[in-house]
Structure formats: structure tokens, C-alpha cells
Tab-separated table of C-alpha atoms in Angstrom:
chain	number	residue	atom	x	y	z
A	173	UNK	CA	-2.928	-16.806	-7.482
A	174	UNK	CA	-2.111	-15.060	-4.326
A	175	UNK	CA	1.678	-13.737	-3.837
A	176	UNK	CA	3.955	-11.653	-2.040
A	177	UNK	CA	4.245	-8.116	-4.263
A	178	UNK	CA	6.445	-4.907	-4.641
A	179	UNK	CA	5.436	-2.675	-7.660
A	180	UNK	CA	7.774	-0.053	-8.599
A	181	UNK	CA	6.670	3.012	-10.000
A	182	UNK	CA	6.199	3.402	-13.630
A	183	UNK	CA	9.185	3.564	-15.637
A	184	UNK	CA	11.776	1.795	-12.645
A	185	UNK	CA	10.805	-1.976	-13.340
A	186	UNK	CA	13.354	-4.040	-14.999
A	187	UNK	CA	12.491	-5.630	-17.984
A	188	UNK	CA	14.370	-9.235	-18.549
A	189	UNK	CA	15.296	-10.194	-21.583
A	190	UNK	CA	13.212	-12.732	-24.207
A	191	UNK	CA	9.525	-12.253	-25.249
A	192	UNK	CA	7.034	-12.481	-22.216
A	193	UNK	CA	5.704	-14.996	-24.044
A	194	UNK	CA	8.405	-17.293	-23.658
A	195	UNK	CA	9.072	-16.921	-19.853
A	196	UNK	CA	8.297	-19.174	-17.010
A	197	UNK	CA	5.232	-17.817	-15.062
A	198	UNK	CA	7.627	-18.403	-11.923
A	199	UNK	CA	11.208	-17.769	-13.122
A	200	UNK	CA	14.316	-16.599	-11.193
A	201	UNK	CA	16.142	-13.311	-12.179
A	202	UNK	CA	19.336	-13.155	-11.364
A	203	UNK	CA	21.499	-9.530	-11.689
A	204	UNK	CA	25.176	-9.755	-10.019
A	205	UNK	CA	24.966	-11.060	-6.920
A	206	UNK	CA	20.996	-10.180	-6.543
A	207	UNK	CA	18.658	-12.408	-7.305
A	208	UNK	CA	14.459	-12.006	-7.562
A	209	UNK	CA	11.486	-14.261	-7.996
A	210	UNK	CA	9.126	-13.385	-10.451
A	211	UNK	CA	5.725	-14.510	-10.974
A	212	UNK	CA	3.212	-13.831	-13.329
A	213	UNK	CA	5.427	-10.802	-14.260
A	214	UNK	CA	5.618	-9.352	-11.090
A	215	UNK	CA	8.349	-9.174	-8.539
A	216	UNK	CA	7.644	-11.284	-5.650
A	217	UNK	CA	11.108	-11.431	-3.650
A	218	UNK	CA	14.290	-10.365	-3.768
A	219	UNK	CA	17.550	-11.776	-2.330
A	220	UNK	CA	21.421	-10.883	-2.265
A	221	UNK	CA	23.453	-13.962	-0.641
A	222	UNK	CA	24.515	-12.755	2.581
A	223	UNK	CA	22.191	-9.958	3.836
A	224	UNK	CA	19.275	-9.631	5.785
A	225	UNK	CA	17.386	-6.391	4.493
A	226	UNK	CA	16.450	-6.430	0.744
A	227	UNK	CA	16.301	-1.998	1.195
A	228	UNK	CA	13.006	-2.584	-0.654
A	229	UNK	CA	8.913	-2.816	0.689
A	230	UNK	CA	9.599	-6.142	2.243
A	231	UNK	CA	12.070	-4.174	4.621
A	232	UNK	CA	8.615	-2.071	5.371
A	233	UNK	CA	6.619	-4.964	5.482
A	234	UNK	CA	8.663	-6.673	8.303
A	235	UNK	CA	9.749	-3.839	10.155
A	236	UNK	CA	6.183	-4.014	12.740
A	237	UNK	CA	7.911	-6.276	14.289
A	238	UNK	CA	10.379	-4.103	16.255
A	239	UNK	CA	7.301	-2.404	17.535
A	240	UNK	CA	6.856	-5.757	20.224
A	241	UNK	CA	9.155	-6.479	22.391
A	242	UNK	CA	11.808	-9.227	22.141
A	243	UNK	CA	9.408	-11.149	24.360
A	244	UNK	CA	6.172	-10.098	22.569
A	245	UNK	CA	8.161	-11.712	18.990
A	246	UNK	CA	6.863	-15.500	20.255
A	247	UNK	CA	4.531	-16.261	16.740
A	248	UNK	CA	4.676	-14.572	13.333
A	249	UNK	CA	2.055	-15.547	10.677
A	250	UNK	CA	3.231	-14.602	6.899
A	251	UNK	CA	0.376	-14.839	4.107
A	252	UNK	CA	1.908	-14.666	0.917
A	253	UNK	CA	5.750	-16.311	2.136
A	254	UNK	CA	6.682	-16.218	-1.691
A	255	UNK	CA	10.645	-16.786	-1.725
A	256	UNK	CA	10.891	-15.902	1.881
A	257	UNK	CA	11.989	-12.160	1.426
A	258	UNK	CA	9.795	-11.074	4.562
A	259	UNK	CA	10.328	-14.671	6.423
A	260	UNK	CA	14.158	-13.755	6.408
A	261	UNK	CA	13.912	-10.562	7.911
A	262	UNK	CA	11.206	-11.798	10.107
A	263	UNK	CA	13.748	-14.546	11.568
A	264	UNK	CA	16.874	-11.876	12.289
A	265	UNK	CA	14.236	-9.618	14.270
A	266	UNK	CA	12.569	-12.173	16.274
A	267	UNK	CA	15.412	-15.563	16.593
A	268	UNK	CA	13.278	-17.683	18.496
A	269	UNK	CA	9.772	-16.855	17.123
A	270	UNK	CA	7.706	-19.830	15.441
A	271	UNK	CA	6.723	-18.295	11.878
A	272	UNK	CA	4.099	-19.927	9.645
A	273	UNK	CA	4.560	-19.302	6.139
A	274	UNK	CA	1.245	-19.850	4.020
A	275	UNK	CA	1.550	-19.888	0.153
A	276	UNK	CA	-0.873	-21.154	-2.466
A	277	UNK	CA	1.632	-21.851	-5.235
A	278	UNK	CA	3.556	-24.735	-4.584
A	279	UNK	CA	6.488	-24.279	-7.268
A	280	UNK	CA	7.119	-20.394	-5.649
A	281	UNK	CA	8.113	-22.355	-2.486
A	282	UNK	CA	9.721	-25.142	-4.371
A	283	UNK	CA	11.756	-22.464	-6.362
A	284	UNK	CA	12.601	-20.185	-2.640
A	285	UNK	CA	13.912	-23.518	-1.247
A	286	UNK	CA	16.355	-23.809	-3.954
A	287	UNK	CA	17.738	-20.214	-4.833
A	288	UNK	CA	16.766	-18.625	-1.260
A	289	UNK	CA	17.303	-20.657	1.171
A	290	UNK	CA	13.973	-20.995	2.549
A	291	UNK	CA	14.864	-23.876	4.418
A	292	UNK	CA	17.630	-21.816	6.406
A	293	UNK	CA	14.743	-19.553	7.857
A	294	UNK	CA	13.038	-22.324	9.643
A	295	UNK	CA	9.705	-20.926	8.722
A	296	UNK	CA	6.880	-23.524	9.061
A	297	UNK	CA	5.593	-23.829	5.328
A	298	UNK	CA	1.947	-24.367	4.185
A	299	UNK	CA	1.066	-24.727	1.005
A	300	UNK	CA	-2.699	-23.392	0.805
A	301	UNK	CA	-5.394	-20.654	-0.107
A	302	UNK	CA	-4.961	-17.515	2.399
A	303	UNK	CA	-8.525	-17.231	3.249
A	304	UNK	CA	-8.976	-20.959	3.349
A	305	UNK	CA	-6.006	-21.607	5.681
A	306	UNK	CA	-7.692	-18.351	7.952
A	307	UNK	CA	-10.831	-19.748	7.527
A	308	UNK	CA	-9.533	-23.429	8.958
A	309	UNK	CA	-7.726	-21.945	11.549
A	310	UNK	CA	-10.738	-20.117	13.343
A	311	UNK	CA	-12.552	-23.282	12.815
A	312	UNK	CA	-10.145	-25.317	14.625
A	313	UNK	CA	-9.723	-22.125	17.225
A	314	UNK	CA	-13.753	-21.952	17.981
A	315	UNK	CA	-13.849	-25.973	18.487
A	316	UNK	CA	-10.490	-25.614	20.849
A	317	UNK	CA	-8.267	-27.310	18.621
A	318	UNK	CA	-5.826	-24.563	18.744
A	319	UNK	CA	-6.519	-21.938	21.479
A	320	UNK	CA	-2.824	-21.487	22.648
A	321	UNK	CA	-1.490	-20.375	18.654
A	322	UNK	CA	-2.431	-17.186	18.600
A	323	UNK	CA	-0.014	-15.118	16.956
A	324	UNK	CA	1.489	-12.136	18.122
A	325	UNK	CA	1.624	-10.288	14.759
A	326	UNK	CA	0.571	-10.988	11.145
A	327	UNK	CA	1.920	-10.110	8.152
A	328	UNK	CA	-0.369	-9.864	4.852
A	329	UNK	CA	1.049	-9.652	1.513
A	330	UNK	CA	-1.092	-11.432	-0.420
A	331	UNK	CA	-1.974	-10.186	-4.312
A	332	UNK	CA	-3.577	-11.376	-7.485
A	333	UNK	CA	-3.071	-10.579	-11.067
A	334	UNK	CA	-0.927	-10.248	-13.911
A	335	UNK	CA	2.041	-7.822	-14.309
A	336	UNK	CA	0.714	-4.028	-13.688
A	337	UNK	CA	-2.892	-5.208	-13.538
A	338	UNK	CA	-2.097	-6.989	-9.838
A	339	UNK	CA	-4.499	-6.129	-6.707
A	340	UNK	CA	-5.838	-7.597	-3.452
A	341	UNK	CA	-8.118	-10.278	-3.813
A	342	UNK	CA	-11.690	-9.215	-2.755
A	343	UNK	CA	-11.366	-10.544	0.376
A	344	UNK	CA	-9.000	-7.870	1.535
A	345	UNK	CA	-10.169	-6.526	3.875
A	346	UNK	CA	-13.252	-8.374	4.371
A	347	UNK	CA	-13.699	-11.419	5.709
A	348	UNK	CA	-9.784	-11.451	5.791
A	349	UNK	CA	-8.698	-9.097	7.830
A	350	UNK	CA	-11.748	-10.175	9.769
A	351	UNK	CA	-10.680	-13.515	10.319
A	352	UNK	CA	-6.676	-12.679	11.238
A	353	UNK	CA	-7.976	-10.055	14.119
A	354	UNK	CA	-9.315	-13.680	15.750
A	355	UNK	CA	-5.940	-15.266	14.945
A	356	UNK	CA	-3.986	-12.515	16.756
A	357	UNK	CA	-3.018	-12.410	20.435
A	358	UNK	CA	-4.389	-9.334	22.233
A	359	UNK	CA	-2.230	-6.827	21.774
A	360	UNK	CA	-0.393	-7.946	18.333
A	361	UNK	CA	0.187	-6.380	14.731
A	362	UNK	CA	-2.083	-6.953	12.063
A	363	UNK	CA	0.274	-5.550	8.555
A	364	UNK	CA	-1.151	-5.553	5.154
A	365	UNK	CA	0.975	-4.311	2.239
A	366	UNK	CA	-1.212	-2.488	-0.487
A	367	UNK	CA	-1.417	-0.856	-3.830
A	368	UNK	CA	-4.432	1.122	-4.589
A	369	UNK	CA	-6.606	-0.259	-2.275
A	370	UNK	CA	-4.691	1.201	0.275
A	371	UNK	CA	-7.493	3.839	1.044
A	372	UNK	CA	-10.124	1.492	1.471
A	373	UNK	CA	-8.080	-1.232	3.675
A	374	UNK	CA	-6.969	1.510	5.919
A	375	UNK	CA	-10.738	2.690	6.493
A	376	UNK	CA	-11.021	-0.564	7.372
A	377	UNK	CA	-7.945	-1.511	9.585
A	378	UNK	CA	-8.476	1.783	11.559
A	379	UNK	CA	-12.024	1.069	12.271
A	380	UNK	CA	-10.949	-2.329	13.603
A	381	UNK	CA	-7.659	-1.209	15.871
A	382	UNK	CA	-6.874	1.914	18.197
A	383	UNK	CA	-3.908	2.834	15.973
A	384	UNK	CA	-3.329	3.042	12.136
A	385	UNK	CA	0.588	3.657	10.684
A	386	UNK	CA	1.326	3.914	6.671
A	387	UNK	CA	4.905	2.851	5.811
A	388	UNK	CA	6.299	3.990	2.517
A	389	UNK	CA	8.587	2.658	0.385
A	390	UNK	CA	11.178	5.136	-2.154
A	391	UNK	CA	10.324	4.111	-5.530
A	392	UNK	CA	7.708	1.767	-4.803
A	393	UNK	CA	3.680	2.625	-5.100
A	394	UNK	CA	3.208	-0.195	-2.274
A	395	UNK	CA	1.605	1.154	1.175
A	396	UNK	CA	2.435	-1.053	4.077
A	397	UNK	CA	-0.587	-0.425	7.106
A	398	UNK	CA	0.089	-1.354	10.591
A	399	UNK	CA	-2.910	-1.884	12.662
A	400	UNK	CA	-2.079	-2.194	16.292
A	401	UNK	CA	-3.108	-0.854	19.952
A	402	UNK	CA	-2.708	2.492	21.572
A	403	UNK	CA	0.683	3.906	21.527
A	404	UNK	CA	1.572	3.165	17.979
A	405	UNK	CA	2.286	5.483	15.681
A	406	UNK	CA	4.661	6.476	12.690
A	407	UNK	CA	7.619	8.466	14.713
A	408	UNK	CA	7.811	6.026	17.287
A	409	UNK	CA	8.367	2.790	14.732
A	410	UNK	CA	10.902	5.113	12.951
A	411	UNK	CA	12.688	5.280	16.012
A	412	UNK	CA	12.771	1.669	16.504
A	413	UNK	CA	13.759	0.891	12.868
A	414	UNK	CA	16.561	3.867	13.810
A	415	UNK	CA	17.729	1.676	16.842
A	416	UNK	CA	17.942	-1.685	14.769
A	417	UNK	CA	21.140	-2.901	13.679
A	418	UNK	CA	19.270	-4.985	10.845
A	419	UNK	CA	17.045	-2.523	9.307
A	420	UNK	CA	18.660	0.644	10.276
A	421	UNK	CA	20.545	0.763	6.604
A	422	UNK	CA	16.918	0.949	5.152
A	423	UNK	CA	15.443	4.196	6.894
A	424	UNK	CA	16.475	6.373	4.272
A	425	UNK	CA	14.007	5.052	1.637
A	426	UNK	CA	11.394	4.592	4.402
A	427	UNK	CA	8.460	6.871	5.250
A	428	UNK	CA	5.986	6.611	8.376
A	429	UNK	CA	2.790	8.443	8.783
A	430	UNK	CA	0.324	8.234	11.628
A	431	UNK	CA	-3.294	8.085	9.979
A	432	UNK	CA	-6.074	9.144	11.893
């Protein structure tokens, strides 16, 4: 199954309680007043009542955005919505955008509607395969079914697997990251949040795009790449994470690199 993901380093995951044979592939954990979505043993969201920033990789995952302008934020594409951790920040940075949420499992969504209130976000849910819904949309793009939907960035944070053993699916980067380049408008974002493949989807994403960034996450082995035009680079989204009332809070635990 394909999923939103944050892996913390070795050692930092919490462990709930009861044999793992016994849990709910898709189960809510709730600590306090923070609550997470886990699937398949891995942590897919996180939400505290309340707040907008989750000071976690979906904070990294989301900030790209502030590199458009307010009037550049029009369309946002999420693959991998999970319990909306991304879509909520997505909808504080850009109000008036039109974001499409695609996620293959249909009790993750049915589960974010009723302990995250997905349904708050207005994000435009579908319920499909990643590639397939990709796939679909350049169809319907190349036969002019939808030439005015192109979107201005597009957020990837799609993974398979069990528990530690979770990766990309093979079709990260290619034909994936193939097929969203025709889905974006000229000039947008193309973000992919990675594990160990990061070297190999960077090669990739900087072949494809005039700039490459590589957003780090305190405590977290993820690697969030920002593809984008000329002009982009790691000190310059700091300073617009810096200048954001939202995700300002979250810079400490953040680190930007230009790459090559």
C-alpha cells in the first residue's frame, strides 16, 4: 500500500502497547492531546487539536510552498494524503488553493475524517493508486480533457512496506516523477519525501529541474527534495520558512541544503 511516512531514527520510535500481532493495520495512537495514524506499523500522520505545524517531516514536506507566491499557491496535488498531516498545513499556507488529496487506502481516509478532521481542510479526496491516478490524469491532459488543472506544486509522499522495512515503490522516480513534471504548471514544485532512496531520486529530480534543495528533519532519517526552477535554493526557503508565522516555530529542527 502506498502512504504518507516519517521514520524516526533508530531507537526514538514509540512502541504502543499490546502484541503487534493484535493491532489494527490502521489504528489511531493517541498520547495527551497528540494523536497519530499508524499503518502497517509505521507512522503516517500526526495531529494535536488546535495547531497547524506537527514540528515533524510533514512540516518539511509542506514548507515548498512558501517558495510561490500567494498568487502562484492556486493548485496543490498531495500523493499519499494519509490523515491529512501535510493537507492541513498545505491549507494555512495557501487559503484559497484547490488541493487534491490522492490515497489508495480507503479506511486511512475514513479513519483522518473521523479523528483529524479531514473534512475541515477542504481537500478534494481520491481514493486511488498514485501512479494510476498520474497515469489517468495525463491521459485525460493529452486528449484535452483537463488542460487548465495543472498544478502549481506537488507534493509526493508516497511509501510501501511494513514497519522499518518501508521504501518508495519502484516507480519513484520513474515513470512517476515523470508523469507529475506533465501535471505541473511551468514554473511549480515537484517535492518528494525519501528514505534511502534519497540519493538516487535526487540524481533524478536534479537532472529533470534547474534547482535541487534537501530539507532535513531533527530526529527523522526522511529527506524531503524540492525540485523547482532557477533561483531556488536551501538559504533562500529557510528564509521564507523564517518569515512564516505558521511554520516559523519549526526551523529549529529543520535543515536546508542546496544540492548541485
Amino acid at each position: 500500500m502506498a502512504r504518507s511516512y516519517a521514520h524516526r531514527r533508530q531507537g526514538e520510535r514509540p512502541q504502543p502497547e499490546g502484541r503487534r500481532s493484535e493491532r489494527p493495520r490502521v489504528r489511531i495512537d493517541d498520547s495527551g492531546d497528540a494523536r497519530a495514524l499508524v499503518v502497517d506499523e509505521t507512522f503516517a500522520s500526526f495531529y494535536r487539536r488546535g495547531e497547524i505545524a506537527t514540528h515533524c517531516v510533514w512540516d518539511a514536506i509542506a514548507a515548498p510552498i512558501l517558495w510561490l507566491r500567494p498568487e502562484r499557491r492556486r493548485r496543490i496535488l498531495i500523493l499519499g494524503l494519509g490523515g491529512g498531516s501535510v493537507a492541513r498545513i498545505a491549507r494555512a499556507l495557501a487559503p484559497g488553493a484547490e488541493i487534491v488529496g490522492v490515497e489508495l487506502d480507503s479506511e486511512v481516509v475514513r479513519l483522518a475524517r473521523a479523528h483529524f478532521d479531514l473534512d475541515e481542510l477542504e481537500v478534494r479526496v481520491e481514493i486511488a493508486d498514485a501512479l494510476e491516478w498520474l497515469r489517468a490524469e495525463v491521459a485525460a491532459r493529452n486528449t484535452g480533457g483537463r488542460t487548465e488543472r495543472r498544478f502549481d506544486v506537488i507534493l509526493e509522499d508516497v511509501f510501501l512496506g511494513r514497519g522499518d522495512e518501508v521504501h518508495k515503490p519502484d516507480w519513484i522516480p520513474d515513470p512517476g516523477h515523470r508523469l507529475a513534471r506533465k501535471c505541473l504548471a511551468p514554473g511549480g514544485l515537484l517535492v518528494s519525501n525519501t528514505l534511502d532512496e534519497a540519493p538516487r531520486v535526487a540524481r533524478a529530480m536534479r537532472a529533470a529541474f534547474s534547482s535541487l534543495v534537501s530539507i532535513g528533519t531533527e530526529d527523522y532519517d526522511n529527506r524531503v527534495l524540492v525540485a523547482g526552477g532557477k533561483g531556488l535554493s536551501g538559504s533562500a526557503l529557510r528564509r521564507k520558512v523564517a518569515e512564516s508565522p505558521i511554520l516559523r516555530g519549526s526551523l529549529p529542527i529543520l535543515s536546508f541544503r542546496t544540492r548541485g
